CSV table of C-alpha atoms in Angstrom, one decimal:
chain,number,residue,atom,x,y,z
A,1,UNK,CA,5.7,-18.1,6.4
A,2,UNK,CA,2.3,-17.3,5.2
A,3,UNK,CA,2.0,-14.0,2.8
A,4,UNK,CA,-1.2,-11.8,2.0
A,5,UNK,CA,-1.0,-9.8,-1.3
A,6,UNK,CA,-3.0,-6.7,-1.7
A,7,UNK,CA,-3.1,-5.3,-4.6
A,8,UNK,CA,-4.4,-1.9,-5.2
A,9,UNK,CA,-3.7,-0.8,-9.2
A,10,UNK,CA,-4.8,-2.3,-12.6
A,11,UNK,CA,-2.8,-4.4,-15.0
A,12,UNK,CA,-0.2,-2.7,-17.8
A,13,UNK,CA,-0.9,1.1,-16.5
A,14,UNK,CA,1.2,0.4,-14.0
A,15,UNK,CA,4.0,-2.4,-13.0
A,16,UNK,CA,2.2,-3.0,-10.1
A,17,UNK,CA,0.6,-6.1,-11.1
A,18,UNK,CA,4.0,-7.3,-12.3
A,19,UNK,CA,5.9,-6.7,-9.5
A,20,UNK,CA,3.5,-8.6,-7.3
A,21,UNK,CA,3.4,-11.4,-9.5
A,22,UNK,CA,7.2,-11.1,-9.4
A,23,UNK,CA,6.9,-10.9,-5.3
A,24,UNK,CA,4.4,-14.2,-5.3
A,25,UNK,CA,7.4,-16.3,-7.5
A,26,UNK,CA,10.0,-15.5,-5.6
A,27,UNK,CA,8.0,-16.6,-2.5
A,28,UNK,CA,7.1,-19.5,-3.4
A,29,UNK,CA,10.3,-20.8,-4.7
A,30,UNK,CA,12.0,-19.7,-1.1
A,31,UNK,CA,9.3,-22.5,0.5
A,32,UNK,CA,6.5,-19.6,1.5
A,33,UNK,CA,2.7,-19.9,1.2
A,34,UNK,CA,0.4,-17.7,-0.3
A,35,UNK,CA,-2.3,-17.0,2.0
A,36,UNK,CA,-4.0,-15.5,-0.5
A,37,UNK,CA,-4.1,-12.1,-3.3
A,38,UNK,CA,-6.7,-9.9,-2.6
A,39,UNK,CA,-7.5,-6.9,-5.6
A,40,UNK,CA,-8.8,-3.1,-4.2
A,41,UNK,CA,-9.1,-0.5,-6.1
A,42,UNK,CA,-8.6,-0.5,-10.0
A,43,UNK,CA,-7.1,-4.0,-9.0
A,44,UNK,CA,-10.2,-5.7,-10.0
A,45,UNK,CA,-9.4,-4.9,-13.5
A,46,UNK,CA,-6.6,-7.9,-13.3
A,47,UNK,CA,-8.9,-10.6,-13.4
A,48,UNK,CA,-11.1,-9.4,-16.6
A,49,UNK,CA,-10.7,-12.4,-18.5
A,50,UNK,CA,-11.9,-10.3,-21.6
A,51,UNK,CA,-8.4,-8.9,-21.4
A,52,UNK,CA,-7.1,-9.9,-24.9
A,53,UNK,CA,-3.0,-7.9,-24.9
A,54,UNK,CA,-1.0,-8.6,-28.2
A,55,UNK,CA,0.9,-11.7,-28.5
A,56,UNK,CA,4.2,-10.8,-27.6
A,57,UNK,CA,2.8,-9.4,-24.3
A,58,UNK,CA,2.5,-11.5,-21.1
A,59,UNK,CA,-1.1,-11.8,-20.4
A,60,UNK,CA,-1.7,-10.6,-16.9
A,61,UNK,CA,-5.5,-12.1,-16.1
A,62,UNK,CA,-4.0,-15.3,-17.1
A,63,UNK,CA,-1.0,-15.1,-14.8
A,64,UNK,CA,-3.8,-14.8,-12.2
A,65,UNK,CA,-5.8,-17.5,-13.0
A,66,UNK,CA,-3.3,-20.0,-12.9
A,67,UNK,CA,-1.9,-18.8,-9.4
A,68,UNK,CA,-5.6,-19.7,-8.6
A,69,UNK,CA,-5.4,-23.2,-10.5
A,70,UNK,CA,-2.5,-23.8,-8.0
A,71,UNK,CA,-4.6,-23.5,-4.9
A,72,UNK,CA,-3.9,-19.8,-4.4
A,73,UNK,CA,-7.0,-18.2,-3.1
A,74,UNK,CA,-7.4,-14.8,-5.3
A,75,UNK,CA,-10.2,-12.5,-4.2
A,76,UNK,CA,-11.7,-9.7,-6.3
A,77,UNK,CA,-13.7,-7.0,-3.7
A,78,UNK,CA,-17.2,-6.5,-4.5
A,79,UNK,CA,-18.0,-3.2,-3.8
A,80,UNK,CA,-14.6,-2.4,-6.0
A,81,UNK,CA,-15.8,-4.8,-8.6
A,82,UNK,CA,-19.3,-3.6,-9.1
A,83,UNK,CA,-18.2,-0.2,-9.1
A,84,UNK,CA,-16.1,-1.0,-11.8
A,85,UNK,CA,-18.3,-2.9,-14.1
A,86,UNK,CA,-16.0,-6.6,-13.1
A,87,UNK,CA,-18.4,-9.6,-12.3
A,88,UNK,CA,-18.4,-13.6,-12.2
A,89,UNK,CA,-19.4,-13.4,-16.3
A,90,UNK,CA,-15.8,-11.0,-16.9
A,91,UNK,CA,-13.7,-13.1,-14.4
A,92,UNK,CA,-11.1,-15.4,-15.3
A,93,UNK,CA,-11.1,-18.7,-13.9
A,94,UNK,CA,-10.1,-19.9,-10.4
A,95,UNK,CA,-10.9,-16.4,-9.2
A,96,UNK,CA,-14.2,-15.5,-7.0
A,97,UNK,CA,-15.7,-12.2,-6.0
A,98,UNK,CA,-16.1,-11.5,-1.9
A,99,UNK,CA,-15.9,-8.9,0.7
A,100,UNK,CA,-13.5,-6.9,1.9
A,101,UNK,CA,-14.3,-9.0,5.4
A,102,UNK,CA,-11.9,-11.4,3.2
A,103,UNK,CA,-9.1,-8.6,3.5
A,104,UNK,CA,-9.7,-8.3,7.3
A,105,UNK,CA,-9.4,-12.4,7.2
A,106,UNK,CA,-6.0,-12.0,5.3
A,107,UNK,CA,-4.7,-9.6,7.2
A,108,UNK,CA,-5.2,-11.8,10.2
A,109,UNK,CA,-4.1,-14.7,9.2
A,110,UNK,CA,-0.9,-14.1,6.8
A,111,UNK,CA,2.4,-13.6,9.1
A,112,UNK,CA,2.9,-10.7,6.5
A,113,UNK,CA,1.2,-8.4,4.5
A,114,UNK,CA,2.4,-6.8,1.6
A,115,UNK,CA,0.5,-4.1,-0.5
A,116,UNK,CA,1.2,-3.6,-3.9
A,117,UNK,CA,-0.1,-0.3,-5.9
A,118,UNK,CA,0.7,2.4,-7.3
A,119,UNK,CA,-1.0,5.4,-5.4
B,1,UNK,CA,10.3,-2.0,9.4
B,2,UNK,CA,11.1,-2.0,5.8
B,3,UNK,CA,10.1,0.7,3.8
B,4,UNK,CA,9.1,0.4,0.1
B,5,UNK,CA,9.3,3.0,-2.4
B,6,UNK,CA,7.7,1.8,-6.3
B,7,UNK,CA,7.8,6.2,-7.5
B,8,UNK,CA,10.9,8.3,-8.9
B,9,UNK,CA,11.8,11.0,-6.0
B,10,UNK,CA,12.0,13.4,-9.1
B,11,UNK,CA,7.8,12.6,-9.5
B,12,UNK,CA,6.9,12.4,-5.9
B,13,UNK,CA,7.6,12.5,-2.3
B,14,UNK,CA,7.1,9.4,-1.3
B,15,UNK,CA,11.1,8.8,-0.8
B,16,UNK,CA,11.2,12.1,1.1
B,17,UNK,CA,8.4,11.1,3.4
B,18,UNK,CA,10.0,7.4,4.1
B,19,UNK,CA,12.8,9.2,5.1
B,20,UNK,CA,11.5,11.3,7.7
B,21,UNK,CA,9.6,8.4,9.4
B,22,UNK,CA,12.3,5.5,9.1
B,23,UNK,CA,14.0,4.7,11.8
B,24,UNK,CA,18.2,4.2,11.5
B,25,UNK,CA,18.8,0.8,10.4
B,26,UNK,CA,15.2,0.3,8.6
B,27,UNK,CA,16.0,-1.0,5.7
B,28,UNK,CA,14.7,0.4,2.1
B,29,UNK,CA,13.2,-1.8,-0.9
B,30,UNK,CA,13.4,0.6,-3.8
B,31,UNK,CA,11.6,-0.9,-7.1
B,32,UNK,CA,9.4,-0.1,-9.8
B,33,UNK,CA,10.4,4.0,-10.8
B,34,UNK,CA,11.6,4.3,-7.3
B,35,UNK,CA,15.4,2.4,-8.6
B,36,UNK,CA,15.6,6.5,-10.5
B,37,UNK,CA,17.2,7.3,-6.5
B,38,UNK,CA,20.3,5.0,-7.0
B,39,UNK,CA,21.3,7.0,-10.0
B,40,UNK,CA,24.5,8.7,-9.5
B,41,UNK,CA,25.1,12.3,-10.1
B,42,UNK,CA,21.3,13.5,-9.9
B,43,UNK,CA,19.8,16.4,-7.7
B,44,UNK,CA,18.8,13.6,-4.8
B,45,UNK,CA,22.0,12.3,-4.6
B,46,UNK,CA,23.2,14.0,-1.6
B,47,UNK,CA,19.7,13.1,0.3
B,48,UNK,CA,20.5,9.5,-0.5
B,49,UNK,CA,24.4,9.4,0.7
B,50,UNK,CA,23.3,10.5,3.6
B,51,UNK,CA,20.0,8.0,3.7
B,52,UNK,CA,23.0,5.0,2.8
B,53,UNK,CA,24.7,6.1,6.5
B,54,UNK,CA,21.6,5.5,8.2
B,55,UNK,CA,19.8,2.8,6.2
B,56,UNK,CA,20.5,-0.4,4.1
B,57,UNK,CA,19.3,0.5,0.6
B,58,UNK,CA,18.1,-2.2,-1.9
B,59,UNK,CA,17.4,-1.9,-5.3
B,60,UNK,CA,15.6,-4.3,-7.7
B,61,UNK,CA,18.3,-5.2,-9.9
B,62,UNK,CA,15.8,-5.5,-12.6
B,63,UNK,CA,13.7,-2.7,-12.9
B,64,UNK,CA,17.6,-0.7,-12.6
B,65,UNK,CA,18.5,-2.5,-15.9
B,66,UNK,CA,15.4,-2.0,-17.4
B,67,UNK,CA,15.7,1.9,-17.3
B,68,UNK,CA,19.1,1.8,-18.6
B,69,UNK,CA,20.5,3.1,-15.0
B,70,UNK,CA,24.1,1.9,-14.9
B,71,UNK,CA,25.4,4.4,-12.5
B,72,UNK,CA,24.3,3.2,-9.4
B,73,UNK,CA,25.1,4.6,-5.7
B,74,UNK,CA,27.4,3.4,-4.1
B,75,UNK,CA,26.6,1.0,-0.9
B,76,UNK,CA,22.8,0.2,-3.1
B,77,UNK,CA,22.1,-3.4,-3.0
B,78,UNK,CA,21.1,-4.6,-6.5
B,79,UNK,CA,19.2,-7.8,-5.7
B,80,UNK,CA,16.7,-9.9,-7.2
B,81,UNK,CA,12.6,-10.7,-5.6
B,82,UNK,CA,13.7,-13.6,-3.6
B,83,UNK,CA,15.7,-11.0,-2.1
B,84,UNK,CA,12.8,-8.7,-1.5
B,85,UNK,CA,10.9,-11.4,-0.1
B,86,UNK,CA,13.8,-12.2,2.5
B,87,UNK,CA,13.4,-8.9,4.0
B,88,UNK,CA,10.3,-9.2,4.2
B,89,UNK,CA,10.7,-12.1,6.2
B,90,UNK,CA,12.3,-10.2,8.4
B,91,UNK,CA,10.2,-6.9,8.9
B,92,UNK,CA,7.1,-5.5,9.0
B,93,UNK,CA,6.1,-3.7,5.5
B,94,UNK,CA,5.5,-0.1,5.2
B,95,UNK,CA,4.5,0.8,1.5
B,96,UNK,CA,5.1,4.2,0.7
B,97,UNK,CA,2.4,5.0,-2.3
C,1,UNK,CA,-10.7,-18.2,29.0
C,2,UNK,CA,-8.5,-15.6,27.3
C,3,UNK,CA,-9.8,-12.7,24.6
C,4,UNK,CA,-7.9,-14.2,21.6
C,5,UNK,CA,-5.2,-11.2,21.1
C,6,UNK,CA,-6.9,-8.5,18.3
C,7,UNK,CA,-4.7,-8.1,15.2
C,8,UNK,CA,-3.6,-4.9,15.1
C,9,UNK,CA,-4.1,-3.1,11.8
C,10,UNK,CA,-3.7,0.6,10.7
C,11,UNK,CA,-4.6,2.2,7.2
C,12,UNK,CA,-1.7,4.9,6.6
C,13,UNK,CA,-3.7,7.6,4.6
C,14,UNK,CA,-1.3,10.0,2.3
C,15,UNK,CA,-3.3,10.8,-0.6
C,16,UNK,CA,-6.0,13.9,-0.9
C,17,UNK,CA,-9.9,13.0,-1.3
C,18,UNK,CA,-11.5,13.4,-5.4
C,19,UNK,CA,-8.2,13.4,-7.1
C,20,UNK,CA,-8.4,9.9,-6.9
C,21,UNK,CA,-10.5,7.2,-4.8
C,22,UNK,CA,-7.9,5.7,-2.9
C,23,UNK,CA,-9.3,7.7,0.5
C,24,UNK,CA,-12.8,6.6,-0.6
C,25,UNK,CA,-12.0,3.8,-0.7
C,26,UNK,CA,-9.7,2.9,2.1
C,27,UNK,CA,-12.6,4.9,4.3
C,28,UNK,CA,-15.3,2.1,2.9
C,29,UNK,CA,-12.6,-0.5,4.0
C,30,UNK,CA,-11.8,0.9,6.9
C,31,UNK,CA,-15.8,1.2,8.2
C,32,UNK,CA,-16.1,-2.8,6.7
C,33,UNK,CA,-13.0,-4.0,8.5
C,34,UNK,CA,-13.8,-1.6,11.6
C,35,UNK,CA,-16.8,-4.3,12.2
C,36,UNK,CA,-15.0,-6.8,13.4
C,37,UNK,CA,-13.5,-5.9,16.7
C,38,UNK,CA,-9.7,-6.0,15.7
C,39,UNK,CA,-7.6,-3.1,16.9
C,40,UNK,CA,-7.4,-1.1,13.9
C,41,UNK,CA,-5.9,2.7,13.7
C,42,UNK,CA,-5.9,5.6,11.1
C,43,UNK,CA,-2.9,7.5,10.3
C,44,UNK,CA,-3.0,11.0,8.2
C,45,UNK,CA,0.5,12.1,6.6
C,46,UNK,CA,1.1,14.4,3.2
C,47,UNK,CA,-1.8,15.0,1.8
C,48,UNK,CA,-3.9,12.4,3.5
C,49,UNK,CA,-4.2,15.5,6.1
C,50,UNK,CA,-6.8,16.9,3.2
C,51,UNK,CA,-9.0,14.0,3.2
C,52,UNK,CA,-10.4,15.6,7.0
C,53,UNK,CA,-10.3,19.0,6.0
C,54,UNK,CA,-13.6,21.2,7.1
C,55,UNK,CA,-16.1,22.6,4.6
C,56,UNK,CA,-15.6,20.1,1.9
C,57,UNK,CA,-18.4,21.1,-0.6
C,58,UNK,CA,-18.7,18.4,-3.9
C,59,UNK,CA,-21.7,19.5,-5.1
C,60,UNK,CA,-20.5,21.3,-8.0
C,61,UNK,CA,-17.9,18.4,-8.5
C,62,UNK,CA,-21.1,15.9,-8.4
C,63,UNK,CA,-19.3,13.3,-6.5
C,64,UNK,CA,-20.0,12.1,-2.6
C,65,UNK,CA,-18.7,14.1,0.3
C,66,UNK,CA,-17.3,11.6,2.3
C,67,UNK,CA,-15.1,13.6,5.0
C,68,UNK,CA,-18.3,13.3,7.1
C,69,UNK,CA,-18.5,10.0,7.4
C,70,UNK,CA,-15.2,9.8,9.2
C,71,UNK,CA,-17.5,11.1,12.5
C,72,UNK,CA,-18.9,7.6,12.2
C,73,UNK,CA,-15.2,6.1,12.9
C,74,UNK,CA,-16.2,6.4,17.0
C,75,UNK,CA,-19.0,4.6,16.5
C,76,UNK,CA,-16.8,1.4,15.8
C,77,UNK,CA,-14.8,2.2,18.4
C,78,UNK,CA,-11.8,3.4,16.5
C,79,UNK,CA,-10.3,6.2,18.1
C,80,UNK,CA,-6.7,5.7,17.8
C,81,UNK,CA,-6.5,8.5,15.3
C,82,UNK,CA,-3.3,10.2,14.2
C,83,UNK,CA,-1.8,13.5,11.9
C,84,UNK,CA,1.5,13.9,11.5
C,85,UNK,CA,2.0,17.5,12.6
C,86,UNK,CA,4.3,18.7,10.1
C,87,UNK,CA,2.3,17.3,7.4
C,88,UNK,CA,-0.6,19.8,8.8
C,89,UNK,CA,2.1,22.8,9.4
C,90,UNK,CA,2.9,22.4,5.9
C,91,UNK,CA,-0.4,22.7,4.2
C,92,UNK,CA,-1.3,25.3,6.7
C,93,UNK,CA,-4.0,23.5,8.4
C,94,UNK,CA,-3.9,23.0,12.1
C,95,UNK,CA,-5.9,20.3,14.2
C,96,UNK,CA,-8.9,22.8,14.6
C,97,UNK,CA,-9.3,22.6,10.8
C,98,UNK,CA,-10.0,19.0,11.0
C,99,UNK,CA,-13.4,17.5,10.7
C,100,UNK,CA,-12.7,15.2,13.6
C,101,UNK,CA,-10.5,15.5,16.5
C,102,UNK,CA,-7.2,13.5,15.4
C,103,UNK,CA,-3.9,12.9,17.6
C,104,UNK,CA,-1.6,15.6,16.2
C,105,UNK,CA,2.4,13.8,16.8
C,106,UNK,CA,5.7,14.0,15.3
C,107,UNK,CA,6.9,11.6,12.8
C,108,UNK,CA,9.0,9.8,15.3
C,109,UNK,CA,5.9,9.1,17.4
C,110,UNK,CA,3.9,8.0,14.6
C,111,UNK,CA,6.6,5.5,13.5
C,112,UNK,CA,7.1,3.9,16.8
C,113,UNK,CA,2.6,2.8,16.6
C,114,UNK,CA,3.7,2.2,13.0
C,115,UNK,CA,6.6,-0.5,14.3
C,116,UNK,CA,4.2,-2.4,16.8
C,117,UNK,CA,1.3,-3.0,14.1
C,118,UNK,CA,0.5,-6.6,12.2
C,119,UNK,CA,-0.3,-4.8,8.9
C,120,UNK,CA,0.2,-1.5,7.3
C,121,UNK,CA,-2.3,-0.4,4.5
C,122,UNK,CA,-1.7,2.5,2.4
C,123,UNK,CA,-4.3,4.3,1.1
């Protein structure tokens, strides 16, 4: 099957960004494809490759960008990234900025969607 | 339709409000704070006995351990993501944030 | 040659406008998405009934008053728009306290448009 992630909440306030990580692993290992992760809201802040947590702390942009180095398309809104200060000179790698047309084209094309947030 | 619930019903309503819109047999992904409603002996047990007669109840076995919860419901379903994404194989997803 | 079938997509709206941008932002998306000529439907529940209430004045708060712009929803041809009565009847609001005319039903009702969508968005 082919699965759209939304994700709506920023990394470490919230498990959010965990649990959808968590969510992506476990469907890939069951055979699934990943349409493609696409960050609303405070999501944007998950891709800020400034983020810099202490050592013995998973580093969640990173976790991003190598979803993305796998051929997982990751999408960061623009009109939530410029709000919020995130733009191609913060963003990790294998990560691009688009519209939220791109979450229309997800929600289309994955046989599921699945939101995750924190509200 | 399964229903997913990531808050503690002692913090929100977001439980409450899947529960009045779920149909009997939906099933019900509880993860994140939501696992605090397969505690045993709290002020929402009753609410959830009688949401286990009408629904399948999962729990993510991981975020239960994490908050030290070892007295679960009975009738919950601790399972594991791949678990999670098997339902949602099988149903539509209604996120309750 | 037949339409290709429209995806059907509604944004569930259960959180209040200012306290937090989630109905801000799930209106911009909403307007974006509403471009594209798929069938998509708004739901109010909790205290997502708020986000249409009359008379919303943010001046004094110095952020955007965006309940207006929910008139602008007919314009893209989205009128498949829903309360869920008791989540009005709680908050003591009735349909006639509603910025635009929404399709007050029970939850049952709202569950069985829920069942028959592609995707469900929170907001």
């Amino acid at each position: 099957m082919k699965f759209g992630i939304l994700i709506q909440d920023g990394p470490y306030n919230h498990e959010a960004s965990d649990s959808a990580y968590n969510f992506i692993k476990a469907a890939l290992e069951r055979g699934h494809t990943i349409q493609g992760v696409f960050f609303y809201n405070d999501g944007v802040h998950n891709v800020n490759k400034l983020m810099d947590p202490p050592q013995d702390d998973r580093n969640i942009s990173r976790r991003w960008s190598e979803l993305g180095a796998k051929g997982i398309d990751i999408v960061v809104c623009i009109a939530a990234a410029k709000r919020r200060g995130i733009n191609n000179d913060v963003l990790v790698p294998n990560v691009r900025i688009s519209g939220l047309g791109q979450l229309l084209e997800l929600s289309i094309e994955s046989d599921r969607l699945i939101t995750f947030g924190t509200g | 339709m399964l229903h997913t619930i990531n808050k503690s019903p002692f913090f929100s309503n977001n439980l409450e409000s899947c529960l009045k819109f779920a149909k009997d047999g939906d099933p019900i992904m509880l993860y994140e704070d939501g696992v605090y409603a397969v505690l045993a002996g709290t002020k929402i047990e009753p609410a959830m006995k009688d949401a286990l007669k009408k629904h399948p109840v999962y729990a993510i076995e991981a975020d239960v351990k994490a908050r030290g919860i070892t007295k679960v419901l009975e009738g919950v379903y601790l399972c594991d993501y791949s678990c999670f994404v098997g339902l949602v194989e099988q149903h539509l997803v209604c996120p309750w944030f | 040659m037949a339409e290709k079938e429209k995806t059907k997509i509604m944004f569930v709206m259960r959180k209040a406008a200012h306290g937090s941008i989630y109905a801000y932002e799930g209106l911009e998306a909403i307007l974006i998405m509403g471009a594209f000529e798929q069938e998509i439907s708004v739901v109010f529940i909790d205290d997502g009934v708020f986000v249409l209430k009359k008379e919303q004045d943010t001046k004094p708060l110095g952020v955007k008053e965006f309940s207006k712009t929910f008139k602008t929803l007919e314009d893209y041809d989205i009128t498949n728009i829903y309360a869920d009565r008791e989540s009005l009847e709680q908050r003591g609001l009735t349909a006639d306290d509603l910025i635009i005319p929404v399709k007050v039903m029970e939850a049952g009702e709202i569950a069985k448009i829920m069942e028959v969508q592609h995707v469900l968005l929170p907001f």
